[in-house]
Coordinates of C-alpha atoms in Angstrom, one line a residue:
Chain A
M432 CA 0.0 0.0 0.0
R433 CA 1.3 3.4 -0.8
K434 CA 2.0 6.0 1.8
I435 CA -0.9 8.2 2.8
H436 CA -0.3 11.9 2.5
L437 CA -2.0 14.0 5.1
H438 CA -0.8 17.5 5.8
P439 CA 2.8 18.0 4.9
C440 CA 4.5 20.6 7.0
G441 CA 6.2 22.3 4.0
N442 CA 6.5 22.1 0.2
F443 CA 8.0 18.8 -0.6
R444 CA 7.2 18.7 -4.3
E445 CA 10.2 17.6 -6.2
R446 CA 8.8 17.0 -9.7
Y447 CA 6.5 18.9 -12.0
D448 CA 3.9 16.2 -12.0
L449 CA 3.5 16.5 -8.2
E450 CA 2.5 20.1 -8.8
L451 CA -0.2 18.9 -11.1
T452 CA -1.9 16.5 -8.8
V453 CA -5.7 17.1 -8.4
F454 CA -5.7 16.4 -4.7
S455 CA -2.6 17.6 -2.9
T456 CA -3.4 15.5 0.1
D457 CA -5.3 12.3 0.7
F458 CA -7.4 14.3 3.1
G459 CA -8.8 16.2 0.1
R460 CA -9.5 12.9 -1.7
L461 CA -11.4 11.7 1.4
W462 CA -13.5 14.9 1.6
A463 CA -14.3 14.7 -2.1
G464 CA -15.5 11.2 -1.7
I465 CA -17.7 12.2 1.3
G466 CA -19.0 15.2 -0.6
L467 CA -20.0 13.0 -3.5
M468 CA -21.7 10.5 -1.2
I469 CA -23.7 13.2 0.5
L470 CA -24.7 14.6 -2.9
F471 CA -25.9 11.4 -4.3
A472 CA -27.1 9.4 -1.4
F473 CA -28.5 11.8 1.2
V474 CA -29.6 15.0 -0.6
P475 CA -32.3 13.3 -2.7
L476 CA -33.7 11.6 0.4
L477 CA -33.9 14.7 2.5
A478 CA -34.7 17.6 0.2
S479 CA -38.2 18.8 -0.6
P480 CA -39.3 19.0 -4.3
Y481 CA -38.6 22.8 -4.3
M482 CA -35.1 22.2 -3.0
M483 CA -34.5 19.6 -5.6
Y484 CA -35.6 22.1 -8.3
V485 CA -33.1 24.6 -6.8
F486 CA -30.4 22.0 -6.8
N487 CA -31.1 21.1 -10.4
M488 CA -30.9 24.7 -11.5
I489 CA -27.6 25.0 -9.7
G490 CA -26.2 21.9 -11.4
I491 CA -27.2 23.1 -14.9
A492 CA -25.9 26.6 -14.2
A493 CA -22.6 25.2 -12.9
I494 CA -22.0 23.2 -16.1
A495 CA -22.4 26.3 -18.2
A496 CA -20.4 28.4 -15.8
I497 CA -17.5 25.9 -15.9
G498 CA -17.6 26.2 -19.7
L499 CA -17.4 30.0 -19.6
N500 CA -14.6 29.9 -17.0
I501 CA -12.5 27.8 -19.4
L502 CA -12.9 30.6 -22.0
I503 CA -12.6 33.7 -19.7
G504 CA -10.7 32.5 -16.7
F505 CA -8.2 30.1 -18.4
T506 CA -7.9 31.4 -22.0
G507 CA -8.6 35.1 -21.3
Q508 CA -11.2 35.6 -24.1
I509 CA -14.1 37.5 -22.7
S510 CA -17.4 36.3 -24.3
L511 CA -20.7 38.1 -23.9
G512 CA -22.6 35.4 -25.9
H513 CA -22.7 32.5 -23.5
G514 CA -26.4 32.9 -22.8
A515 CA -27.1 32.6 -26.6
F516 CA -24.9 29.5 -26.8
F517 CA -26.9 28.0 -24.0
G518 CA -30.0 28.8 -26.0
V519 CA -28.5 27.2 -29.1
G520 CA -27.9 24.0 -27.1
A521 CA -31.4 24.1 -25.7
Y522 CA -32.9 24.4 -29.2
A523 CA -30.6 21.9 -30.8
G524 CA -31.5 19.4 -28.1
A525 CA -35.2 20.1 -28.5
I526 CA -35.0 19.8 -32.3
F527 CA -33.0 16.6 -32.2
A528 CA -35.6 15.1 -29.8
T529 CA -38.7 16.2 -31.7
A530 CA -37.8 16.3 -35.3
L531 CA -35.2 13.4 -35.4
H532 CA -36.7 11.4 -32.5
M533 CA -33.3 10.9 -30.9
P534 CA -33.2 9.5 -27.4
M535 CA -32.2 11.9 -24.7
F536 CA -28.7 10.5 -24.0
V537 CA -27.8 11.0 -27.7
S538 CA -29.4 14.3 -28.3
I539 CA -27.9 16.1 -25.3
P540 CA -24.2 15.5 -26.3
A541 CA -25.2 16.0 -30.0
A542 CA -26.6 19.4 -29.0
G543 CA -23.3 20.1 -27.2
L544 CA -21.4 19.3 -30.4
V545 CA -23.6 21.5 -32.6
T546 CA -23.2 24.4 -30.1
A547 CA -19.4 23.8 -30.1
G548 CA -19.5 24.2 -33.9
I549 CA -21.5 27.5 -33.7
G550 CA -19.3 28.7 -30.9
M551 CA -16.2 28.2 -33.1
I552 CA -17.8 30.2 -35.9
F553 CA -18.3 33.1 -33.5
G554 CA -14.8 32.5 -32.2
I555 CA -13.3 33.2 -35.6
P556 CA -13.0 37.0 -34.9
S557 CA -10.6 36.1 -32.1
G558 CA -8.0 35.4 -34.8
R559 CA -7.7 39.1 -35.5
L560 CA -9.2 40.7 -32.4
K561 CA -8.5 40.6 -28.7
G562 CA -9.6 42.3 -25.5
L563 CA -12.5 44.6 -25.8
Y564 CA -12.9 44.3 -29.6
L565 CA -13.5 40.6 -29.1
T566 CA -15.9 41.3 -26.3
I567 CA -17.9 43.6 -28.7
A568 CA -17.8 40.9 -31.4
T569 CA -19.3 38.3 -29.0
L570 CA -21.9 40.9 -28.0
A571 CA -22.9 41.1 -31.7
G572 CA -23.0 37.3 -31.8
Q573 CA -25.4 37.3 -28.9
F574 CA -27.9 39.6 -30.7
I575 CA -27.5 37.7 -34.0
I576 CA -28.2 34.3 -32.4
E577 CA -31.1 35.7 -30.5
Y578 CA -32.6 37.0 -33.8
V579 CA -32.0 33.7 -35.6
L580 CA -33.7 31.7 -32.7
I581 CA -36.8 33.9 -33.0
H582 CA -37.0 34.3 -36.7
W583 CA -35.9 31.0 -38.2
E584 CA -39.5 29.8 -37.8
S585 CA -39.3 26.6 -39.9
L586 CA -36.7 25.2 -37.5
T587 CA -37.4 26.9 -34.1
K588 CA -41.1 27.6 -34.4
G589 CA -40.5 31.2 -33.6
T590 CA -42.3 32.6 -30.6
M591 CA -44.4 29.5 -30.2
G592 CA -41.5 27.6 -28.8
I593 CA -40.9 23.8 -28.8
T594 CA -42.4 21.3 -26.5
L595 CA -40.2 18.3 -25.9
P596 CA -41.3 14.7 -25.4
P597 CA -41.1 13.5 -21.8
A598 CA -37.5 12.6 -21.0
R599 CA -36.7 8.8 -21.1
L600 CA -33.4 7.1 -20.5
L601 CA -32.9 3.6 -21.9
G602 CA -36.7 3.3 -22.3
L603 CA -37.5 4.2 -18.7
P604 CA -39.3 7.5 -18.0
I605 CA -37.4 9.8 -15.7
A606 CA -39.3 10.4 -12.6
G607 CA -39.6 14.1 -11.9
D608 CA -37.0 16.3 -10.1
I609 CA -35.2 13.4 -8.4
G610 CA -34.6 11.5 -11.7
F611 CA -33.2 14.7 -13.3
Y612 CA -31.2 15.4 -10.2
Y613 CA -29.2 12.2 -10.7
I614 CA -28.7 12.9 -14.5
I615 CA -27.7 16.5 -13.9
F616 CA -25.3 15.8 -11.1
I617 CA -23.7 12.8 -12.8
A618 CA -23.2 15.0 -15.8
L619 CA -21.8 17.8 -13.7
A620 CA -19.4 15.4 -11.9
G621 CA -18.2 14.2 -15.3
M622 CA -17.9 17.7 -16.7
V623 CA -15.9 18.8 -13.6
W624 CA -13.6 15.8 -14.0
I625 CA -13.0 16.6 -17.7
A626 CA -12.4 20.3 -17.0
I627 CA -10.0 19.7 -14.2
N628 CA -8.0 17.2 -16.2
L629 CA -8.1 19.2 -19.3
M630 CA -6.3 22.0 -17.5
R631 CA -3.5 19.6 -16.6
T632 CA -2.8 18.6 -20.2
R633 CA -0.8 20.6 -22.8
Y634 CA -4.1 22.1 -24.1
G635 CA -4.9 23.6 -20.8
R636 CA -1.3 24.9 -20.3
A637 CA -1.5 26.4 -23.8
F638 CA -4.8 28.1 -22.8
I639 CA -3.2 29.6 -19.7
A640 CA -0.1 30.7 -21.7
I641 CA -2.4 32.5 -24.1
R642 CA -4.3 34.2 -21.3
D643 CA -1.1 35.4 -19.6
N644 CA 0.6 36.8 -22.7
D645 CA -0.5 35.9 -26.1
R646 CA 2.5 37.2 -27.9
A647 CA 4.9 35.3 -25.6
A648 CA 2.8 32.2 -26.1
E649 CA 3.1 32.6 -29.9
G650 CA 6.8 33.1 -29.5
M651 CA 7.1 29.8 -27.6
G652 CA 5.5 28.0 -30.5
I653 CA 1.9 27.8 -29.5
P654 CA -0.3 28.3 -32.5
I655 CA -2.7 30.9 -31.0
F656 CA -5.6 30.9 -33.3
P657 CA -6.4 27.1 -33.3
Y658 CA -6.1 27.1 -29.5
K659 CA -8.4 30.1 -29.2
L660 CA -10.9 28.4 -31.5
L661 CA -10.6 25.2 -29.4
S662 CA -11.3 27.1 -26.3
F663 CA -14.4 28.7 -27.8
G664 CA -15.5 25.2 -29.0
I665 CA -15.0 23.6 -25.6
S666 CA -16.7 26.4 -23.8
S667 CA -19.7 26.4 -26.1
F668 CA -19.9 22.6 -25.8
Y669 CA -20.4 23.0 -22.1
A670 CA -23.0 25.7 -22.7
G671 CA -24.8 23.7 -25.2
F672 CA -24.8 20.6 -23.0
A673 CA -26.2 22.5 -20.1
G674 CA -28.7 24.2 -22.4
A675 CA -30.0 20.8 -23.7
L676 CA -30.2 19.4 -20.2
W677 CA -32.2 22.5 -19.3
A678 CA -34.5 22.0 -22.3
F679 CA -35.3 18.4 -21.3
Y680 CA -35.7 19.4 -17.7
M681 CA -38.1 22.3 -18.5
G682 CA -40.1 20.3 -21.0
S683 CA -40.8 23.3 -23.3
I684 CA -38.6 26.2 -24.5
T685 CA -39.0 29.6 -26.1
A686 CA -36.3 32.0 -27.2
E687 CA -37.1 34.5 -24.5
P688 CA -34.8 33.5 -21.6
F689 CA -31.6 33.3 -23.7
N690 CA -31.0 37.1 -23.8
L691 CA -28.1 39.3 -22.9
G692 CA -29.2 39.2 -19.3
L693 CA -28.5 35.5 -19.2
S694 CA -25.0 36.0 -20.6
V695 CA -24.3 38.6 -18.0
E696 CA -25.6 36.2 -15.3
Y697 CA -23.0 33.6 -16.4
I698 CA -20.2 36.1 -16.4
A699 CA -21.3 37.2 -13.0
M700 CA -21.1 33.6 -11.8
V701 CA -17.6 33.2 -13.2
I702 CA -16.4 36.5 -11.6
I703 CA -18.2 36.0 -8.3
G704 CA -16.9 32.5 -8.1
G705 CA -13.4 33.3 -9.1
L706 CA -11.7 33.5 -12.5
G707 CA -9.6 30.5 -13.5
S708 CA -10.9 28.2 -10.8
I709 CA -13.2 25.3 -11.6
S710 CA -14.5 25.1 -8.0
G711 CA -15.1 28.8 -8.2
S712 CA -17.5 28.4 -11.1
I713 CA -19.6 26.0 -9.0
F714 CA -19.5 28.5 -6.1
G715 CA -20.6 31.2 -8.5
A716 CA -23.5 29.1 -9.8
V717 CA -24.6 28.3 -6.3
F718 CA -24.4 32.0 -5.3
I719 CA -26.3 33.4 -8.3
T720 CA -29.0 30.8 -8.3
L721 CA -29.6 31.2 -4.5
L722 CA -29.5 35.0 -4.9
N723 CA -32.2 34.7 -7.6
E724 CA -34.4 32.4 -5.5
T725 CA -33.9 34.4 -2.3
L726 CA -34.9 37.6 -4.1
R727 CA -37.9 36.0 -5.6
F728 CA -38.9 34.6 -2.2
A729 CA -38.3 38.0 -0.5
T730 CA -40.3 40.0 -3.0
E731 CA -43.2 37.5 -2.8
L732 CA -43.1 37.8 1.0
L733 CA -43.1 41.6 0.9
M734 CA -46.0 41.6 -1.5
N735 CA -48.0 39.1 0.5
T736 CA -47.6 40.9 3.8
G737 CA -48.5 44.1 2.2
I738 CA -45.5 46.2 3.1
V739 CA -45.1 47.2 -0.5
S740 CA -48.7 47.5 -1.6
Q741 CA -48.6 49.3 -4.9
S742 CA -45.7 47.3 -6.2
G743 CA -47.1 44.8 -8.6
L744 CA -44.3 45.7 -11.0
N745 CA -41.5 46.3 -8.6
V746 CA -40.3 42.7 -8.3
A747 CA -37.9 42.6 -11.2
P748 CA -36.2 45.9 -10.6
L749 CA -35.2 45.0 -7.1
R750 CA -33.8 41.8 -8.4
E751 CA -31.8 43.6 -11.0
F752 CA -30.5 46.2 -8.5
V753 CA -29.3 43.6 -6.0
F754 CA -27.8 41.6 -8.8
G755 CA -25.8 44.5 -10.1
L756 CA -24.8 45.5 -6.5
A757 CA -23.5 41.9 -5.9
I758 CA -21.3 42.1 -9.0
V759 CA -20.0 45.5 -8.1
L760 CA -19.3 44.7 -4.5
F761 CA -17.5 41.5 -5.4
I762 CA -15.3 43.2 -8.0
L763 CA -14.4 46.0 -5.6
L764 CA -13.9 44.0 -2.4
E765 CA -12.9 40.4 -3.5
P766 CA -12.0 40.3 -7.1
R767 CA -10.7 36.8 -6.9
G768 CA -14.1 35.6 -5.9
L769 CA -15.6 33.0 -3.6
A770 CA -12.9 30.5 -4.5
E771 CA -10.4 32.8 -2.7
V772 CA -12.7 33.3 0.3
W773 CA -13.0 29.5 0.5
R774 CA -9.2 29.1 0.3
I775 CA -8.8 31.7 3.2
I776 CA -11.3 29.9 5.3
R777 CA -9.6 26.5 4.7
S778 CA -6.1 27.8 5.4
G779 CA -7.6 29.5 8.5
F780 CA -8.6 26.0 9.8
R781 CA -5.2 24.5 8.9
L782 CA -3.1 27.2 10.5
W783 CA -5.6 27.4 13.3
P784 CA -4.2 29.0 16.4
F785 CA -2.0 31.2 14.3
S786 CA -4.3 32.0 11.4
Y787 CA -4.3 35.5 10.0
Chain B
M939 CA -39.7 58.7 -54.1
D940 CA -41.6 60.2 -51.2
F941 CA -41.2 57.0 -49.2
F942 CA -37.4 57.1 -50.0
M943 CA -37.1 60.8 -48.8
Q944 CA -39.1 60.0 -45.7
L945 CA -36.7 57.1 -44.9
L946 CA -33.7 59.2 -45.7
V947 CA -34.8 62.0 -43.4
G948 CA -35.8 59.5 -40.7
G949 CA -32.6 57.7 -41.0
L950 CA -30.5 60.9 -40.8
T951 CA -32.2 62.1 -37.6
V952 CA -32.1 58.7 -35.9
G953 CA -28.5 58.4 -37.0
F954 CA -27.6 61.8 -35.6
L955 CA -29.2 60.9 -32.3
Y956 CA -27.1 57.7 -32.2
G957 CA -24.0 59.7 -32.9
L958 CA -24.9 62.1 -30.2
S959 CA -25.5 59.3 -27.7
A960 CA -22.2 57.7 -28.8
M961 CA -20.2 60.9 -28.0
G962 CA -20.1 60.4 -24.3
F963 CA -19.1 56.8 -24.7
V964 CA -16.2 57.8 -27.0
M965 CA -15.1 60.4 -24.5
I966 CA -14.8 57.8 -21.7
F967 CA -13.0 55.4 -23.9
K968 CA -10.6 58.0 -25.3
S969 CA -9.3 59.1 -21.9
S970 CA -9.5 55.9 -19.8
S971 CA -10.0 53.1 -22.3
V972 CA -13.0 51.9 -20.3
L973 CA -15.7 50.2 -22.3
N974 CA -18.9 51.6 -20.7
F975 CA -21.8 49.2 -20.7
A976 CA -23.7 51.5 -18.4
H977 CA -23.9 54.2 -21.1
G978 CA -27.6 53.6 -21.8
E979 CA -28.4 53.9 -18.2
L980 CA -26.5 57.2 -18.0
L981 CA -28.7 58.4 -20.9
A982 CA -31.8 57.3 -19.0
I983 CA -30.6 59.1 -15.8
G984 CA -30.3 62.3 -17.7
A985 CA -33.7 61.9 -19.2
Y986 CA -35.3 61.1 -15.8
F987 CA -33.6 64.0 -14.1
F988 CA -35.1 66.3 -16.7
L989 CA -38.5 64.6 -16.3
A990 CA -38.5 64.9 -12.6
L991 CA -37.5 68.6 -12.7
T992 CA -40.0 69.6 -15.4
A993 CA -43.0 67.5 -14.2
W994 CA -42.8 67.9 -10.5
A995 CA -40.7 71.0 -9.8
N996 CA -42.4 73.2 -12.5
L997 CA -39.3 75.2 -13.2
P998 CA -38.7 77.0 -16.5
I999 CA -37.2 74.9 -19.2
P1000 CA -33.7 76.5 -19.6
I1001 CA -33.0 76.4 -15.9
V1002 CA -34.2 72.8 -15.7
F1003 CA -31.9 71.9 -18.6
I1004 CA -28.9 73.4 -16.8
I1005 CA -29.7 71.9 -13.4
A1006 CA -30.2 68.5 -15.0
L1007 CA -26.9 68.7 -16.8
G1008 CA -25.2 69.8 -13.6
G1009 CA -26.7 66.7 -11.8
C1010 CA -25.3 64.4 -14.5
F1011 CA -21.9 66.0 -14.2
V1012 CA -21.8 65.4 -10.4
L1013 CA -23.1 61.8 -11.0
G1014 CA -20.3 61.2 -13.4
L1015 CA -17.7 62.5 -10.8
L1016 CA -19.2 60.2 -8.1
V1017 CA -19.3 57.1 -10.3
E1018 CA -15.7 57.6 -11.2
R1019 CA -14.6 58.3 -7.6
I1020 CA -16.5 55.4 -6.0
F1021 CA -16.5 52.7 -8.5
L1022 CA -13.9 53.2 -11.2
R1023 CA -10.9 54.6 -9.4
P1024 CA -10.2 51.5 -7.3
L1025 CA -9.9 49.5 -10.5
I1026 CA -7.2 51.5 -12.1
G1027 CA -4.6 48.9 -13.3
E1028 CA -6.9 45.9 -12.9
P1029 CA -7.6 43.5 -15.8
L1030 CA -10.0 44.5 -18.5
I1031 CA -12.7 42.0 -17.6
F1032 CA -13.2 43.5 -14.1
V1033 CA -13.7 47.0 -15.5
I1034 CA -16.1 45.7 -18.1
M1035 CA -18.1 43.7 -15.6
L1036 CA -18.1 46.6 -13.2
T1037 CA -19.9 48.7 -15.8
V1038 CA -22.3 45.8 -16.5
G1039 CA -23.0 45.7 -12.8
L1040 CA -23.5 49.4 -12.6
A1041 CA -25.9 49.2 -15.6
A1042 CA -28.0 46.7 -13.7
M1043 CA -28.0 48.8 -10.6
F1044 CA -29.0 52.0 -12.3
K1045 CA -31.7 50.3 -14.3
G1046 CA -33.1 48.6 -11.2
L1047 CA -33.0 51.9 -9.4
I1048 CA -34.8 53.8 -12.1
L1049 CA -37.4 51.1 -12.4
L1050 CA -37.9 51.2 -8.7
I1051 CA -38.5 54.9 -8.7
W1052 CA -40.3 55.5 -11.9
G1053 CA -41.5 52.1 -13.1
G1054 CA -41.4 50.9 -16.7
N1055 CA -44.0 53.2 -18.2
L1056 CA -43.5 55.6 -21.0
Y1057 CA -43.4 59.3 -20.0
T1058 CA -43.5 62.3 -22.2
Y1059 CA -42.3 65.8 -21.6
P1060 CA -44.5 68.8 -21.8
D1061 CA -44.4 70.4 -25.3
F1062 CA -42.2 73.5 -25.0
L1063 CA -40.3 74.0 -28.3
P1064 CA -41.2 77.0 -30.4
K1065 CA -42.9 76.4 -33.8
I1066 CA -40.3 78.4 -35.7
L1067 CA -38.0 75.4 -35.7
E1068 CA -40.4 73.4 -37.8
I1069 CA -39.0 72.8 -41.3
R1070 CA -41.4 72.3 -44.2
W1071 CA -40.1 71.2 -47.6
G1072 CA -42.6 70.0 -50.1
M1073 CA -44.3 67.0 -48.8
I1074 CA -41.8 66.5 -46.0
R1075 CA -42.4 68.0 -42.6
I1076 CA -39.7 67.9 -40.0
P1077 CA -41.0 68.4 -36.5
P1078 CA -39.4 71.2 -34.4
V1079 CA -37.7 68.6 -32.1
Y1080 CA -35.4 67.5 -34.9
G1081 CA -34.4 71.1 -35.6
A1082 CA -33.7 71.7 -31.9
T1083 CA -31.7 68.4 -31.9
L1084 CA -29.6 69.5 -34.8
I1085 CA -28.8 72.8 -33.1
I1086 CA -28.0 71.3 -29.7
G1087 CA -26.0 68.6 -31.3
T1088 CA -23.9 70.9 -33.5
L1089 CA -23.4 73.2 -30.5
F1090 CA -22.1 70.5 -28.3
L1091 CA -19.9 69.0 -31.1
T1092 CA -18.2 72.4 -31.8
L1093 CA -17.8 73.1 -28.1
F1094 CA -16.1 69.8 -27.5
G1095 CA -14.1 70.1 -30.6
L1096 CA -12.8 73.5 -29.3
F1097 CA -12.4 72.0 -25.7
F1098 CA -10.2 69.2 -26.9
K1099 CA -8.2 71.4 -29.3
F1100 CA -7.5 74.5 -27.2
S1101 CA -8.2 74.2 -23.5
S1102 CA -5.5 72.8 -21.2
Q1103 CA -7.8 70.2 -19.6
G1104 CA -8.7 69.0 -23.1
I1105 CA -5.1 68.7 -24.1
Y1106 CA -4.4 66.8 -20.8
M1107 CA -7.2 64.5 -21.7
R1108 CA -5.8 63.8 -25.1
S1109 CA -2.3 63.2 -23.7
V1110 CA -3.7 60.7 -21.2
A1111 CA -5.5 59.0 -24.0
D1112 CA -2.4 58.8 -26.1
N1113 CA 0.0 57.5 -23.5
Q1114 CA -1.0 57.3 -19.8
R1115 CA 2.5 56.7 -18.5
A1116 CA 4.1 59.4 -20.5
A1117 CA 1.4 61.8 -19.4
L1118 CA 1.9 60.9 -15.8
S1119 CA 5.7 61.5 -16.0
L1120 CA 5.1 64.9 -17.6
G1121 CA 3.0 66.0 -14.6
V1122 CA -0.5 65.5 -15.9
N1123 CA -2.9 64.8 -13.0
V1124 CA -4.2 61.5 -14.5
K1125 CA -6.8 61.0 -11.7
R1126 CA -8.3 64.4 -12.3
V1127 CA -8.4 63.7 -16.0
F1128 CA -10.3 60.5 -15.4
A1129 CA -12.7 62.1 -13.1
L1130 CA -13.3 65.0 -15.5
S1131 CA -13.8 62.8 -18.5
W1132 CA -16.4 60.7 -16.6
A1133 CA -18.1 63.8 -15.5
I1134 CA -18.2 65.3 -19.0
A1135 CA -19.2 62.0 -20.5
A1136 CA -22.1 61.7 -18.1
L1137 CA -23.1 65.3 -18.9
V1138 CA -23.1 64.5 -22.7
A1139 CA -24.9 61.3 -22.1
G1140 CA -27.5 63.1 -20.0
M1141 CA -28.0 65.7 -22.7
S1142 CA -28.5 63.0 -25.4
G1143 CA -30.9 61.2 -23.0
M1144 CA -33.0 64.4 -22.7
V1145 CA -33.1 64.9 -26.5
L1146 CA -34.0 61.3 -27.0
G1147 CA -36.7 61.7 -24.3
I1148 CA -38.1 64.7 -26.1
I1149 CA -38.4 62.8 -29.4
N1150 CA -39.4 59.3 -28.3
G1151 CA -40.6 59.7 -24.8
V1152 CA -38.8 58.5 -21.7
N1153 CA -38.6 54.8 -21.1
V1154 CA -35.7 53.1 -19.4
H1155 CA -35.9 50.0 -21.6
N1156 CA -35.7 51.9 -24.8
L1157 CA -32.9 54.1 -23.6
S1158 CA -30.8 51.2 -22.3
A1159 CA -31.3 49.5 -25.7
I1160 CA -29.9 52.6 -27.4
G1161 CA -26.9 52.3 -25.0
L1162 CA -26.1 48.9 -26.6
K1163 CA -26.6 50.2 -30.1
V1164 CA -23.8 52.6 -29.4
F1165 CA -21.4 49.7 -29.9
P1166 CA -21.9 49.3 -33.6
V1167 CA -21.8 53.0 -34.0
V1168 CA -18.5 53.6 -32.3
I1169 CA -16.9 50.5 -33.8
L1170 CA -17.9 51.8 -37.3
G1171 CA -16.6 55.3 -36.6
G1172 CA -13.5 54.2 -34.7
L1173 CA -13.6 53.8 -30.9
D1174 CA -11.6 57.0 -30.2
S1175 CA -12.9 59.5 -32.7
I1176 CA -15.7 61.8 -31.8
G1177 CA -16.4 62.9 -35.3
G1178 CA -16.3 59.3 -36.3
A1179 CA -19.0 58.6 -33.7
I1180 CA -21.4 61.1 -35.5
I1181 CA -20.6 59.8 -38.9
G1182 CA -20.9 56.1 -37.7
G1183 CA -24.2 57.0 -36.1
I1184 CA -25.6 58.5 -39.2
I1185 CA -24.5 55.5 -41.3
I1186 CA -26.0 53.0 -38.8
G1187 CA -29.2 55.1 -38.6
L1188 CA -29.6 55.2 -42.4
L1189 CA -28.9 51.5 -42.6
E1190 CA -31.5 50.7 -39.9
T1191 CA -34.3 52.7 -41.4
F1192 CA -33.7 51.5 -45.0
T1193 CA -33.6 47.9 -43.9
G1194 CA -36.7 48.5 -41.9
G1195 CA -38.4 50.2 -44.8
Y1196 CA -37.4 48.0 -47.7
L1197 CA -36.5 44.6 -46.4
S1198 CA -38.2 43.7 -43.2
P1199 CA -39.0 45.6 -40.0
S1200 CA -37.8 42.7 -37.8
L1201 CA -34.4 42.8 -39.4
R1202 CA -34.0 46.4 -38.4
D1203 CA -32.6 45.8 -35.0
V1204 CA -30.1 43.1 -35.8
V1205 CA -28.6 44.8 -38.9
P1206 CA -26.3 47.1 -36.9
Y1207 CA -24.8 44.0 -35.2
I1208 CA -24.2 42.2 -38.5
V1209 CA -22.4 45.3 -39.8
L1210 CA -20.5 45.3 -36.5
V1211 CA -19.1 41.8 -37.0
L1212 CA -18.2 42.5 -40.6
I1213 CA -16.4 45.7 -39.7
L1214 CA -14.5 44.0 -36.9
L1215 CA -13.4 41.3 -39.3
I1216 CA -12.4 43.7 -42.1
K1217 CA -11.3 46.9 -40.5
P1218 CA -11.3 46.6 -36.7
Y1219 CA -10.2 50.1 -36.0
G1220 CA -13.2 51.6 -37.8
L1221 CA -13.3 54.5 -40.3
F1222 CA -11.5 57.1 -38.2
G1223 CA -10.1 55.1 -35.3
L1224 CA -6.4 55.2 -34.3
K1225 CA -4.7 52.1 -35.5
E1226 CA -2.9 50.3 -32.6
I1227 CA -0.1 48.4 -34.2
E1228 CA 0.4 45.1 -32.4
R1229 CA 1.0 41.8 -34.0
V1230 CA -0.3 38.7 -32.3

């Protein structure tokens, strides 16, 4: 049996592959195992249907946010079109399921691949543009995709939307929120695993090199444009996968939710969670989804108790204001996001009587 | 032919308004290279200041105009001091996201106070400004817009060309570090450019409010339409913003008139992608030479 690593009292890494390990101690491995067990064995037993819905939304948002973090946090290409790519995935999944009668476990990855292709098309400007010019190009992509989703009526049925057949897996119907919970979180665990390991390969290192200094990366022999396109493709695959999951979960889709607001929400998740951190994307997804649900709950409470009487319309503005405030406060006070807060808390425990 | 002339005049006026709205945006970008996603909300704030002062305080129009512009100026100063200054030297995405967050905050705040209804200003413009030319009748608002717009354009042209603050602003835009080492107070330049930009945005918002009525959703949509305009004109050229605005406005109305009304709103963004691919620095923008 190999030696168990608990907490080393210094940095004893001698080779580069020790730096690259996913878990630096076996303690972390243990906690990851416990976490997965709680997630899959206990949460579905204890949570109410509403809580399951919230969990599912978090899972879907986390998949899309990880994708966006690969693009923004690791490759340094800011995209304002992620919400539209999510929508492309949702529509692709719905069309595969209704028009081509594909089973769910085929149509979701297929939707991811279609979205990856479209994401790479909108990534082409990154060959010539960078920084804010690229951001504006992806903003244009957002509006163009939105327009196509609404107006290509023979394919997307326009404002009518598409109703999906009930989700079935290997012939068995998926029973409500709990069935989807398992599908979504198994998918999320797989996607996290892929993303973490991707960043340890030469592709991931090339992405990080491009983020840190694209000219230096080019000088070191990294072909920038193919890698940027690859990053757009992978990121859009994640968005499309999450979108297709969402479409099956919701049962019917219209083009309305996939607007610029959704793209901003995903960027907010990535920033609030922490740029360039996979766990951060999950934190961000949890934070934003819970913020949305809390605000909805709070406004309903205020309206029911009659504190704000005339405010039939005032629900959305408050949400928008708090949402903007959260983004601004995180950028000003903790730009490295919740992942950094989590790291500080953890090291606080480890260093305990002498933590700072 | 009448239809064509109507579209032409409509396109020119819409375009001129776009150009006017884009001026403030260009001003911020020129001096601090911040891409301001909250521009539409700054327009809206100007328009609502004006609305609040005319409708509820019942002051005479010229005084209201000046007070509202002053309010926008102060707001610009505050925004820069509280939100933007801590981010000097931070990566681009934080600055962009900060303005996105500000946009959401301002929009939410305006909706909380005024709601999403459409408001109109009382009619106050003199009838002399109305232009009649054959079948075409141009309402007085457009005449007033043209006058105000040209006035501001010349004023800012002179300001950038001759005043010391304007020259400082240009020097900071050109090379921040060199300007610092030559003794330019860069912080003051940033603050001033945000203040002036908010003032110009507020002015454009008031004009837009006079023409289309005041509604925060419409105004913030115009804030996003500024992007195609400034990319076409060149991100750092004020004259380019006006010309880009006119081109985009004409394009929009002609597509709306001859092709399909639904295509109208997406055409500017298609143009935007094409320009970015062919000529990323726009018609009049300064070319940054950097090979990747």
